mmCIF file of C-alpha atoms in Angstrom:
data_model
loop_
_atom_site.group_PDB
_atom_site.id
_atom_site.type_symbol
_atom_site.label_atom_id
_atom_site.label_comp_id
_atom_site.label_asym_id
_atom_site.label_seq_id
_atom_site.Cartn_x
_atom_site.Cartn_y
_atom_site.Cartn_z
ATOM 1 C CA GLU A 22 -23.533 10.161 17.390
ATOM 2 C CA ALA A 23 -26.847 10.404 16.073
ATOM 3 C CA PHE A 24 -26.236 7.669 13.931
ATOM 4 C CA SER A 25 -25.052 5.358 16.545
ATOM 5 C CA LYS A 26 -27.832 6.523 18.920
ATOM 6 C CA GLU A 27 -30.418 5.304 16.241
ATOM 7 C CA MET A 28 -28.553 2.446 15.290
ATOM 8 C CA ARG A 29 -28.414 0.844 18.773
ATOM 9 C CA LYS A 30 -32.287 1.845 19.360
ATOM 10 C CA CYS A 31 -32.808 -0.335 16.003
ATOM 11 C CA PHE A 32 -30.776 -3.163 16.915
ATOM 12 C CA TYR A 33 -32.328 -3.641 20.194
ATOM 13 C CA ASN A 34 -35.938 -3.183 18.888
ATOM 14 C CA ASP A 35 -37.357 -6.876 18.274
ATOM 15 C CA GLN A 36 -39.588 -5.111 14.980
ATOM 16 C CA TYR A 37 -36.048 -4.990 13.081
ATOM 17 C CA ASP A 38 -33.840 -7.597 11.639
ATOM 18 C CA ARG A 39 -30.653 -7.352 13.354
ATOM 19 C CA LYS A 40 -29.042 -8.946 10.323
ATOM 20 C CA ILE A 41 -29.895 -6.456 8.164
ATOM 21 C CA ILE A 42 -29.092 -3.625 10.874
ATOM 22 C CA ALA A 43 -25.729 -4.949 11.285
ATOM 23 C CA LYS A 44 -25.264 -5.331 7.428
ATOM 24 C CA TYR A 45 -26.356 -1.510 7.048
ATOM 25 C CA ILE A 46 -24.102 -0.466 10.097
ATOM 26 C CA TYR A 47 -21.270 -2.503 8.611
ATOM 27 C CA SER A 48 -21.777 -0.778 5.117
ATOM 28 C CA THR A 49 -21.963 2.695 6.546
ATOM 29 C CA LEU A 50 -19.103 2.558 8.685
ATOM 30 C CA PHE A 51 -17.011 0.957 6.049
ATOM 31 C CA TRP A 52 -17.884 3.784 3.409
ATOM 32 C CA LYS A 53 -17.043 6.485 6.191
ATOM 33 C CA ALA A 54 -13.576 4.706 6.876
ATOM 34 C CA TYR A 55 -13.065 4.518 2.950
ATOM 35 C CA HIS A 56 -13.834 8.242 2.212
ATOM 36 C CA PHE A 57 -11.779 9.074 5.386
ATOM 37 C CA SER A 58 -8.727 7.285 4.306
ATOM 38 C CA LYS A 59 -8.845 8.390 0.621
ATOM 39 C CA THR A 60 -9.298 12.229 1.874
ATOM 40 C CA GLN A 61 -6.128 12.347 4.171
ATOM 41 C CA ILE A 62 -3.254 14.014 2.840
ATOM 42 C CA ASP A 63 0.298 12.713 2.905
ATOM 43 C CA PHE A 64 2.289 14.787 5.572
ATOM 44 C CA HIS A 65 5.679 14.355 3.009
ATOM 45 C CA LEU A 66 3.875 16.038 0.103
ATOM 46 C CA PRO A 67 5.404 19.552 -1.188
ATOM 47 C CA LEU A 68 3.046 22.366 0.628
ATOM 48 C CA ASP A 69 1.536 23.567 -2.945
ATOM 49 C CA LEU A 70 0.240 19.801 -3.388
ATOM 50 C CA LYS A 71 -1.058 19.864 -0.093
ATOM 51 C CA LYS A 72 -2.945 22.913 -0.641
ATOM 52 C CA THR A 73 -4.230 21.773 -3.766
ATOM 53 C CA LEU A 74 -5.499 18.585 -2.256
ATOM 54 C CA THR A 75 -7.205 20.057 0.547
ATOM 55 C CA PHE A 76 -8.695 22.572 -2.084
ATOM 56 C CA ILE A 77 -9.721 19.532 -4.293
ATOM 57 C CA ASN A 78 -11.497 17.750 -1.143
ATOM 58 C CA GLU A 79 -13.161 20.819 0.097
ATOM 59 C CA HIS A 80 -14.929 21.554 -3.361
ATOM 60 C CA THR A 81 -15.256 18.232 -5.056
ATOM 61 C CA LYS A 82 -18.975 18.495 -5.081
ATOM 62 C CA GLU A 83 -18.650 21.465 -7.040
ATOM 63 C CA ASN A 84 -18.533 22.118 -10.553
ATOM 64 C CA ILE A 85 -14.769 23.436 -10.698
ATOM 65 C CA SER A 86 -12.030 23.387 -13.320
ATOM 66 C CA ILE A 87 -8.470 22.565 -12.992
ATOM 67 C CA ASP A 88 -7.830 26.402 -13.849
ATOM 68 C CA GLU A 89 -9.952 27.378 -11.055
ATOM 69 C CA ILE A 90 -8.070 24.916 -8.946
ATOM 70 C CA SER A 91 -4.863 26.275 -9.776
ATOM 71 C CA ASP A 92 -6.099 29.961 -9.454
ATOM 72 C CA ALA A 93 -7.279 29.013 -5.670
ATOM 73 C CA VAL A 94 -4.240 27.620 -4.588
ATOM 74 C CA GLN A 95 -2.212 30.600 -6.736
ATOM 75 C CA ILE A 96 0.153 28.150 -8.598
ATOM 76 C CA SER A 97 0.659 27.856 -12.648
ATOM 77 C CA ASN A 98 -1.221 24.934 -14.267
ATOM 78 C CA PRO A 99 1.926 23.534 -15.452
ATOM 79 C CA HIS A 100 3.341 23.216 -12.139
ATOM 80 C CA LEU A 101 0.247 21.932 -10.746
ATOM 81 C CA HIS A 102 0.374 19.033 -13.559
ATOM 82 C CA PHE A 103 3.993 18.889 -12.598
ATOM 83 C CA LEU A 104 3.302 18.247 -8.820
ATOM 84 C CA PHE A 105 0.803 15.785 -9.589
ATOM 85 C CA LYS A 106 2.709 13.792 -12.029
ATOM 86 C CA LYS A 107 5.984 13.594 -9.852
ATOM 87 C CA TYR A 108 4.219 12.974 -6.349
ATOM 88 C CA LEU A 109 1.082 10.978 -7.229
ATOM 89 C CA LYS A 110 1.491 9.360 -10.525
ATOM 90 C CA ASP A 111 -1.635 11.136 -11.726
ATOM 91 C CA THR A 112 -3.256 14.463 -13.267
ATOM 92 C CA PRO A 113 -5.055 17.293 -11.397
ATOM 93 C CA HIS A 114 -8.320 16.221 -13.902
ATOM 94 C CA HIS A 115 -8.263 12.325 -13.087
ATOM 95 C CA TYR A 116 -7.708 12.975 -9.496
ATOM 96 C CA LEU A 117 -10.814 15.300 -9.189
ATOM 97 C CA VAL A 118 -12.772 13.005 -11.397
ATOM 98 C CA MET A 119 -11.953 9.865 -8.968
ATOM 99 C CA ARG A 120 -12.597 11.935 -5.885
ATOM 100 C CA ARG A 121 -16.105 12.841 -7.265
ATOM 101 C CA MET A 122 -16.373 8.913 -8.218
ATOM 102 C CA GLN A 123 -15.637 7.964 -4.813
ATOM 103 C CA GLU A 124 -18.459 10.618 -3.287
ATOM 104 C CA ALA A 125 -20.871 9.088 -5.897
ATOM 105 C CA ARG A 126 -20.227 5.472 -5.151
ATOM 106 C CA ASN A 127 -20.987 6.592 -1.317
ATOM 107 C CA TYR A 128 -24.106 8.105 -1.989
ATOM 108 C CA LEU A 129 -25.331 5.224 -4.424
ATOM 109 C CA ALA A 130 -24.296 2.605 -1.801
ATOM 110 C CA THR A 131 -25.691 4.155 1.148
ATOM 111 C CA THR A 132 -28.602 6.515 0.135
ATOM 112 C CA ASN A 133 -31.539 6.585 -1.958
ATOM 113 C CA ILE A 134 -30.999 9.875 -3.624
ATOM 114 C CA PRO A 135 -32.026 9.741 -7.299
ATOM 115 C CA ILE A 136 -29.070 9.405 -9.583
ATOM 116 C CA LYS A 137 -29.729 12.753 -11.218
ATOM 117 C CA GLN A 138 -29.444 14.517 -7.860
ATOM 118 C CA ILE A 139 -26.282 12.669 -7.261
ATOM 119 C CA CYS A 140 -24.950 13.477 -10.246
ATOM 120 C CA THR A 141 -25.225 17.213 -9.495
ATOM 121 C CA MET A 142 -23.978 16.538 -5.756
ATOM 122 C CA CYS A 143 -20.692 15.632 -6.711
ATOM 123 C CA GLY A 144 -20.241 18.132 -9.275
ATOM 124 C CA PHE A 145 -21.305 16.800 -12.914
ATOM 125 C CA VAL A 146 -23.126 19.210 -14.725
ATOM 126 C CA ASN A 147 -24.296 16.342 -17.172
ATOM 127 C CA LEU A 148 -26.103 13.223 -16.103
ATOM 128 C CA GLU A 149 -25.111 11.683 -19.563
ATOM 129 C CA ASN A 150 -21.668 12.588 -18.922
ATOM 130 C CA PHE A 151 -21.556 11.280 -15.008
ATOM 131 C CA CYS A 152 -23.038 7.982 -16.225
ATOM 132 C CA ARG A 153 -20.427 7.592 -19.028
ATOM 133 C CA LYS A 154 -17.398 8.172 -16.467
ATOM 134 C CA PHE A 155 -19.269 6.180 -13.903
ATOM 135 C CA LYS A 156 -19.171 3.225 -16.186
ATOM 136 C CA LYS A 157 -15.487 3.717 -17.340
ATOM 137 C CA TYR A 158 -14.321 3.708 -13.994
ATOM 138 C CA THR A 159 -16.332 1.104 -12.126
ATOM 139 C CA LYS A 160 -17.533 -0.917 -15.183
ATOM 140 C CA MET A 161 -21.297 -0.732 -14.518
ATOM 141 C CA THR A 162 -23.925 1.757 -14.521
ATOM 142 C CA PRO A 163 -24.807 3.858 -11.534
ATOM 143 C CA SER A 164 -28.203 1.904 -11.386
ATOM 144 C CA GLN A 165 -26.079 -1.521 -11.264
ATOM 145 C CA TYR A 166 -23.863 -0.252 -8.812
ATOM 146 C CA ARG A 167 -26.443 0.584 -6.405
ATOM 147 C CA GLU A 168 -28.244 -2.555 -6.844
ATOM 148 C CA LYS A 169 -25.187 -4.498 -6.187
ATOM 149 C CA HIS A 170 -23.806 -2.527 -3.106
ATOM 150 C CA THR A 171 -26.884 -1.566 -1.378
ATOM 151 C CA ILE A 172 -27.909 -3.356 1.546
ATOM 152 C CA PRO A 173 -31.674 -3.731 1.523
ATOM 153 C CA TYR A 174 -33.425 -2.268 4.581
#
């Protein structure tokens, strides 16, 4: 609600370039839709896996381990791995890292928050480790990603 009010005000104010405002609106809505699509849980999945995915989505920004996840949803670590392999063709660790990367990409593209702060906001403890993983998954550094995907204001 606040976002749409502010954008309407800027869009109809002659001081702002409408093309830039339109690109910013598109970018923000694109990332919100992308984030929403990636956090929705398929209702055909087993209940234990749904609980696990919900827990991960709610705690992505925290420094949590796979053991903490399995303890929180009250299933064994081997069973957790079995469910991920069978239904998602993935590992719990990889899924968690990918969710964190989605959060980081969103912050980098839509905010000016310093990379070090984004690192901790996405559940990473070490900036060097975050940058290494980010480059592994996106083929570019966080700075390069921000430069390529941020719309100038």
